[in-house]
Short mmCIF file of C-alpha atoms in Angstrom, two decimals:
data_model
loop_
_atom_site.label_atom_id
_atom_site.label_comp_id
_atom_site.label_asym_id
_atom_site.label_seq_id
_atom_site.Cartn_x
_atom_site.Cartn_y
_atom_site.Cartn_z
CA MET A 6 1.51 -14.44 -52.54
CA THR A 7 2.45 -16.75 -49.90
CA LEU A 8 0.64 -19.85 -47.87
CA TRP A 9 -1.70 -17.99 -45.27
CA ASN A 10 -0.61 -14.24 -46.49
CA GLY A 11 2.44 -14.20 -45.28
CA SER A 12 1.69 -15.19 -41.18
CA TYR A 13 0.91 -17.85 -38.79
CA PRO A 14 -2.54 -19.02 -38.57
CA PHE A 15 -1.91 -20.12 -35.23
CA TYR A 16 -0.95 -16.52 -33.77
CA PRO A 17 -3.45 -14.96 -32.87
CA GLY A 18 -3.83 -11.16 -32.67
CA ALA A 19 -2.22 -8.90 -29.53
CA ASN A 20 -3.15 -9.12 -26.21
CA ALA A 21 -3.16 -5.92 -25.49
CA CYS A 22 -3.17 -4.56 -21.67
CA PHE A 23 -6.50 -3.69 -20.32
CA PRO A 24 -6.06 0.51 -19.82
CA PHE A 25 -5.92 0.59 -15.74
CA ASP A 26 -6.01 -2.08 -12.71
CA THR A 27 -9.60 -2.49 -12.07
CA THR A 28 -8.41 -4.15 -8.62
CA ARG A 29 -6.59 -0.61 -7.41
CA ALA A 30 -9.31 1.54 -9.32
CA VAL A 31 -11.51 -0.20 -6.23
CA ILE A 32 -9.31 0.42 -4.05
CA VAL A 33 -8.60 4.13 -4.98
CA THR A 34 -12.97 4.80 -5.51
CA VAL A 35 -13.67 3.00 -1.75
CA PHE A 36 -10.69 4.54 0.05
CA LEU A 37 -12.03 8.10 -1.48
CA SER A 38 -15.66 7.62 -0.97
CA MET A 39 -14.77 7.13 2.78
CA LEU A 40 -13.09 10.17 2.69
CA ALA A 41 -15.12 12.86 1.01
CA THR A 42 -18.13 11.46 3.52
CA PHE A 43 -15.79 12.74 6.50
CA ILE A 44 -15.00 15.83 4.70
CA ALA A 45 -18.78 16.21 4.77
CA ILE A 46 -18.94 16.57 8.20
CA LEU A 47 -15.87 18.55 8.45
CA PRO A 48 -17.86 21.55 9.17
CA GLY A 49 -19.39 20.57 12.26
CA ILE A 50 -16.29 20.06 14.19
CA PRO A 51 -15.97 22.65 16.31
CA GLY A 52 -12.54 25.51 16.89
CA ARG A 53 -8.82 24.58 15.58
CA GLY A 54 -10.18 21.04 16.12
CA ARG A 55 -11.09 20.94 12.71
CA LEU A 56 -7.71 21.16 10.91
CA PHE A 57 -5.68 18.08 13.35
CA TRP A 58 -8.82 15.85 12.83
CA PHE A 59 -8.47 16.29 8.98
CA LEU A 60 -5.03 15.75 9.00
CA ARG A 61 -5.26 12.63 11.05
CA LEU A 62 -7.90 11.20 9.33
CA VAL A 63 -5.76 12.49 5.51
CA LEU A 64 -2.69 10.48 6.98
CA GLY A 65 -5.01 7.33 8.30
CA LEU A 66 -6.96 6.51 5.28
CA PHE A 67 -3.64 7.07 2.82
CA VAL A 68 -1.80 4.23 5.71
CA GLY A 69 -4.76 2.34 5.04
CA ALA A 70 -4.70 2.97 1.48
CA VAL A 71 -1.49 2.04 0.53
CA ILE A 72 -1.16 -0.93 2.94
CA LEU A 73 -3.51 -2.17 0.74
CA ASN A 74 -3.55 -1.35 -2.18
CA VAL A 75 0.43 -2.75 -3.31
CA GLN A 76 -1.14 -6.54 -2.28
CA PHE A 77 -2.11 -6.46 -5.60
CA THR A 78 0.36 -3.87 -7.38
CA ARG A 79 2.47 -5.95 -10.26
CA ASP A 80 5.47 -3.22 -9.88
CA TRP A 81 7.06 -3.37 -7.39
CA GLU A 82 10.10 -4.56 -9.48
CA THR A 83 10.66 -3.32 -12.74
CA GLY A 84 12.53 -3.00 -16.02
CA TRP A 85 12.58 -1.54 -19.62
CA VAL A 86 14.79 -2.32 -23.02
CA GLN A 87 14.66 -1.54 -26.19
CA ALA A 88 16.24 -3.74 -28.48
CA ASN A 89 15.35 -4.65 -32.28
CA THR A 90 14.48 -8.67 -31.64
CA SER A 91 12.71 -11.57 -33.44
CA TYR A 92 9.26 -11.28 -33.46
CA LYS A 93 8.04 -14.61 -34.17
CA SER A 94 9.81 -18.48 -33.93
CA PHE A 95 11.09 -20.20 -36.67
CA SER A 96 10.95 -16.55 -38.51
CA ARG A 97 13.86 -14.34 -39.48
CA VAL A 98 11.42 -11.06 -39.67
CA GLN A 99 12.76 -8.57 -36.14
CA VAL A 100 11.13 -5.62 -34.63
CA ASN A 101 11.60 -2.54 -33.00
CA ALA A 102 10.34 -3.04 -29.19
CA ASP A 103 10.05 -1.83 -25.80
CA ILE A 104 10.17 -4.93 -23.81
CA GLY A 105 9.44 -4.82 -19.85
CA LEU A 106 9.62 -6.84 -17.08
CA HIS A 107 7.08 -6.35 -13.66
CA VAL A 108 7.47 -8.58 -10.47
CA GLY A 109 4.61 -8.55 -8.03
CA LEU A 110 3.88 -10.10 -5.18
CA ALA A 111 1.58 -12.84 -6.93
CA GLY A 112 3.60 -12.81 -10.35
CA VAL A 113 5.85 -11.15 -13.50
CA ASN A 114 3.92 -9.02 -16.46
CA VAL A 115 5.44 -9.25 -19.29
CA THR A 116 5.15 -6.29 -21.67
CA LEU A 117 5.45 -5.80 -25.62
CA ARG A 118 5.47 -2.84 -27.30
CA GLY A 119 6.59 -1.88 -30.94
CA ASN A 120 8.05 1.00 -32.25
CA PRO A 121 5.53 2.18 -33.99
CA VAL A 122 3.12 -0.24 -32.22
CA GLN A 123 2.04 -1.18 -36.06
CA GLN A 124 4.99 -3.46 -37.50
CA ILE A 125 4.68 -5.94 -40.81
CA ASN A 126 0.80 -5.78 -41.32
CA GLU A 127 0.10 -6.49 -37.29
CA THR A 128 -0.61 -4.47 -33.72
CA ILE A 129 2.49 -5.19 -31.46
CA ASN A 130 1.04 -3.93 -28.10
CA TYR A 131 1.16 -7.56 -26.19
CA ASN A 132 0.69 -7.59 -21.89
CA GLU A 133 0.65 -11.10 -20.69
CA HIS A 134 0.44 -11.82 -17.15
CA PHE A 135 2.34 -15.09 -15.30
CA PRO A 136 1.22 -15.94 -11.71
CA TRP A 137 2.91 -17.73 -9.10
CA SER A 138 0.20 -16.75 -6.37
CA PHE A 139 -1.81 -19.59 -4.13
CA GLY A 140 -3.64 -22.37 -6.68
CA ALA A 141 -1.74 -20.68 -9.40
CA ASP A 142 0.47 -22.77 -11.44
CA TYR A 143 3.54 -20.86 -13.38
CA ASP A 144 4.58 -23.46 -15.57
CA ARG A 145 1.08 -24.59 -16.81
CA SER A 146 0.69 -20.44 -17.51
CA TYR A 147 4.02 -20.12 -19.47
CA SER A 148 2.68 -23.79 -20.81
CA GLN A 149 -0.49 -22.56 -22.09
CA GLY A 150 1.52 -19.44 -23.57
CA LEU A 151 3.45 -21.47 -25.94
CA HIS A 152 0.55 -23.13 -26.94
CA LYS A 153 -1.17 -19.83 -27.74
CA GLY A 154 2.13 -18.93 -29.75
CA LEU A 155 3.37 -15.47 -27.65
CA PRO A 156 5.65 -13.58 -29.25
CA SER A 157 9.40 -14.74 -28.60
CA PRO A 158 11.19 -11.99 -26.44
CA ILE A 159 7.54 -12.86 -24.12
CA LEU A 160 8.17 -16.42 -23.55
CA TYR A 161 12.13 -15.71 -23.61
CA VAL A 162 11.68 -13.42 -20.19
CA ALA A 163 8.52 -15.72 -19.07
CA GLU A 164 11.33 -18.86 -19.20
CA LYS A 165 13.68 -17.04 -17.11
CA PHE A 166 11.06 -17.21 -13.55
CA SER A 167 10.26 -20.79 -14.91
CA SER A 168 10.47 -23.43 -12.05
CA GLN A 169 12.56 -25.84 -15.18
CA SER A 170 14.59 -23.09 -15.58
CA PRO A 171 18.15 -22.98 -14.54
CA CYS A 172 18.24 -19.23 -13.27
CA ALA A 173 16.33 -20.84 -10.30
CA VAL A 174 14.59 -17.68 -9.17
CA HIS A 175 10.85 -19.16 -9.54
CA ARG A 176 11.19 -20.52 -5.64
CA GLN A 177 12.87 -17.37 -4.40
CA TYR A 178 10.47 -14.74 -6.40
CA ARG A 179 6.75 -16.75 -5.53
CA ILE A 180 8.21 -17.36 -0.87
CA ALA A 181 9.20 -14.42 -0.74
CA GLY A 182 5.90 -12.92 -2.78
CA HIS A 183 3.35 -15.36 -0.03
CA TYR A 184 5.25 -13.71 3.38
CA VAL A 185 5.64 -10.42 1.66
CA SER A 186 2.04 -10.67 1.58
CA LEU A 187 1.46 -11.89 4.50
CA THR A 188 3.31 -9.54 6.48
CA LEU A 189 0.77 -6.87 4.61
CA TRP A 190 -1.90 -8.04 5.67
CA LEU A 191 -0.41 -8.47 9.43
CA ALA A 192 -0.05 -5.04 8.80
CA PHE A 193 -3.63 -4.04 7.66
CA CYS A 194 -4.49 -5.83 10.83
CA THR A 195 -2.73 -3.86 13.42
CA TRP A 196 -3.54 -0.27 11.12
CA LEU A 197 -6.64 -1.15 12.09
CA LEU A 198 -6.35 -1.59 15.42
CA SER A 199 -4.47 1.48 15.79
CA ILE A 200 -7.47 3.52 13.97
CA LEU A 201 -9.41 1.98 16.73
CA LEU A 202 -7.61 2.58 19.70
CA PHE A 203 -7.36 5.79 18.51
CA SER A 204 -11.10 6.69 18.59
CA MET A 205 -11.19 5.02 21.93
CA SER A 206 -8.86 7.96 23.04
CA ILE A 207 -6.04 5.01 24.24
CA LEU A 208 -3.23 6.78 22.36
CA LEU A 209 -0.54 5.47 24.34
CA TYR A 210 -1.43 2.01 22.73
CA GLY A 211 -2.43 3.21 19.41
CA GLY A 212 0.36 4.46 18.50
CA GLN A 213 2.80 1.43 19.69
CA MET A 214 0.41 -0.16 17.02
CA LEU A 215 1.02 2.59 14.76
CA LEU A 216 4.33 1.86 15.34
CA LEU A 217 4.37 -1.94 14.92
CA THR A 218 2.47 -0.88 11.37
CA ALA A 219 5.36 0.34 10.27
CA THR A 220 7.99 -2.65 11.78
CA LEU A 221 5.76 -4.41 9.32
CA ILE A 222 5.84 -2.31 6.52
CA LEU A 223 9.47 -2.25 7.00
CA PHE A 224 10.59 -5.96 7.35
CA SER A 225 8.17 -7.22 4.73
CA LEU A 226 10.06 -4.75 2.62
CA PHE A 227 13.43 -6.20 3.63
CA LEU A 228 11.71 -10.15 2.63
CA PHE A 229 11.58 -8.63 -1.04
CA SER A 230 15.18 -7.17 -1.49
CA THR A 231 16.88 -10.30 -0.19
CA THR A 232 15.24 -12.19 -3.04
CA ARG A 233 16.51 -9.31 -5.43
CA ASN A 234 19.60 -10.14 -4.23
CA THR A 235 20.26 -13.27 -5.35
CA LEU A 236 22.48 -13.82 -8.45
CA ARG A 237 20.10 -14.60 -11.82
CA CYS A 238 20.76 -15.24 -15.38
CA PRO A 239 20.90 -12.17 -17.87
CA ILE A 240 17.58 -11.34 -19.59
CA GLN A 241 20.18 -10.26 -23.00
CA PHE A 242 18.36 -8.94 -26.11
CA GLY A 243 21.52 -8.90 -28.21
CA PRO A 244 24.06 -5.59 -27.59
CA VAL A 245 21.06 -4.70 -24.52
CA SER A 246 20.21 -6.57 -21.39
CA LEU A 247 17.17 -6.10 -19.70
CA ARG A 248 17.78 -4.68 -15.80
CA THR A 249 15.35 -4.26 -13.51
CA VAL A 250 15.09 -1.49 -10.33
CA TYR A 251 12.43 -1.34 -7.46
CA GLY A 252 8.93 -0.01 -8.65
CA GLU A 253 6.65 2.50 -7.88
CA SER A 254 4.53 0.23 -4.94
CA PHE A 255 8.45 -0.45 -3.41
CA TRP A 256 8.93 3.08 -2.56
CA LEU A 257 5.68 3.98 -1.51
CA ALA A 258 5.74 1.26 0.69
CA LEU A 259 9.03 2.41 2.53
CA ALA A 260 7.69 5.82 2.58
CA THR A 261 4.47 4.86 3.87
CA GLY A 262 6.86 2.55 6.50
CA LEU A 263 8.79 5.08 7.25
CA LEU A 264 5.93 7.76 7.75
CA CYS A 265 4.30 4.85 10.51
CA LEU A 266 7.48 4.78 12.45
CA LEU A 267 7.47 8.73 12.84
CA LEU A 268 4.36 9.25 13.31
CA GLY A 269 4.34 6.05 15.84
CA LEU A 270 7.10 7.26 17.99
CA GLY A 271 6.09 10.75 17.94
CA ILE A 272 2.72 9.49 19.91
CA ILE A 273 4.54 8.04 22.39
CA ILE A 274 7.27 10.44 23.06
CA LEU A 275 4.60 13.44 23.17
CA ASN A 276 3.09 10.46 26.06
CA SER A 277 5.92 10.84 28.01
CA LEU A 278 6.86 14.34 27.93
CA GLN A 279 4.11 16.44 27.12
CA PRO A 280 0.52 14.75 27.36
CA GLU A 281 -1.32 17.57 27.45
CA LYS A 282 -0.34 18.64 23.92
CA LEU A 283 -1.09 15.14 22.61
CA LYS A 284 -4.07 15.15 23.77
CA PHE A 285 -4.41 18.98 22.49
CA ILE A 286 -4.11 17.62 18.76
CA PHE A 287 -6.37 14.35 19.52
CA SER A 288 -8.50 16.98 20.66
CA LEU A 289 -8.92 15.79 24.28
CA ASP A 290 -7.60 19.26 26.16
CA LYS A 291 -10.51 19.35 28.61
CA SER A 292 -8.49 21.69 30.58
CA SER A 293 -10.56 25.52 29.11
CA GLU A 294 -13.96 23.64 29.78
CA GLU A 295 -12.76 23.01 33.50
CA GLU A 296 -11.18 26.30 33.91
CA LEU A 297 -14.07 28.11 33.14
CA TRP A 298 -16.41 25.59 35.51
CA ASP A 299 -13.63 26.76 37.93
CA LYS A 300 -14.77 29.62 37.70
CA SER A 301 -17.76 29.73 37.72
CA CYS A 302 -17.96 28.48 41.05
CA LEU A 303 -15.75 30.67 42.82
CA PRO A 304 -16.97 31.20 46.81
CA ALA A 305 -16.76 34.93 45.48
CA GLN A 306 -19.82 34.73 43.38
CA PRO A 307 -23.02 33.95 45.42
CA SER A 308 -25.49 32.48 42.58
CA CYS A 309 -22.70 29.36 43.14
CA SER A 310 -24.35 26.87 45.76
CA ALA A 311 -27.84 27.78 46.78
CA GLN A 312 -26.74 26.10 50.20
CA ASP A 313 -23.96 29.07 51.18
CA GLY A 314 -26.85 31.34 52.18
CA LEU A 315 -28.79 28.71 54.16
CA VAL A 316 -25.66 27.74 56.62
CA VAL A 317 -25.29 28.85 60.05
CA PRO A 318 -22.29 28.73 62.50
CA LEU A 319 -22.82 25.86 65.13
CA GLY A 320 -22.19 27.90 68.13
CA GLU A 321 -25.20 30.93 67.42
CA LEU A 322 -27.29 27.76 67.44
CA CYS A 323 -25.76 27.09 70.09
CA HIS A 324 -26.57 30.69 72.69
CA GLY A 325 -30.53 30.66 72.89
CA ALA A 326 -32.53 32.75 75.39
CA PRO A 327 -34.44 30.47 77.06
CA THR A 328 -38.47 29.77 76.96
CA GLN A 329 -39.90 30.87 80.26
CA LEU A 330 -42.97 28.77 80.94
#
């Protein structure tokens, strides 16, 4: 039997990740509650306008949920690699594990998951977050990881993004994350303005706000992609290297931006070429009601106006029999 039963006392237990992101769960719950509330009043909408109203509701809530959700996700850029690597410092013990890197707007997440999870009498399932958002110090969180004695693969990956690293990517990712987040908040504001304008039946300005929303989303993606093209140090684990690609949040934001672009252009074009169809889509077509009103007030119907029976030609009033005194 060795000292400390073969383990190092300064290594804590595995910091396993939470089953789901609570922020994302709150956002999805709020928007789903709004959708359920509006669906409850859907049967009260008459005619074919019910379908168009439902489509406008789903598209509007989807765009708002995506813009707000990608602000807090941590998978704008992701990468995985499976390797045999050392598990602890000052030890030659190696484990087979999946190592993941997840880059978000507010920091990076490094994941270490054993294959199998139970190895060397330990549970290898780590997920550590190193933030660089406003009010957060990335180097301090990295130093805390050193003091806690995190596994070597996690510290090795996290060290690549520190401000003292020769890779020099910390400043680029941090600044890009701040500007992308600010641009997305502006896109969320313009989305709210478009919803307000559509509810006030100001369709042209609503389409222009939707087009501005698409421009801001696509511009934020451009800002993030320019950071990824910078020269970086390879993250090497023996013969294999950890390479990253665009994550789900990036592609979801791209799809949402293109959707807003198509909807905004469609509304502006329809407003210029065929405004009646646009009014019909937004349930503003009153032509049928006006036709019914006009038909009910035709001169052939004597009941249209009560004054029609009281109209007497002026000549009949002028030629009257003289009154003899």
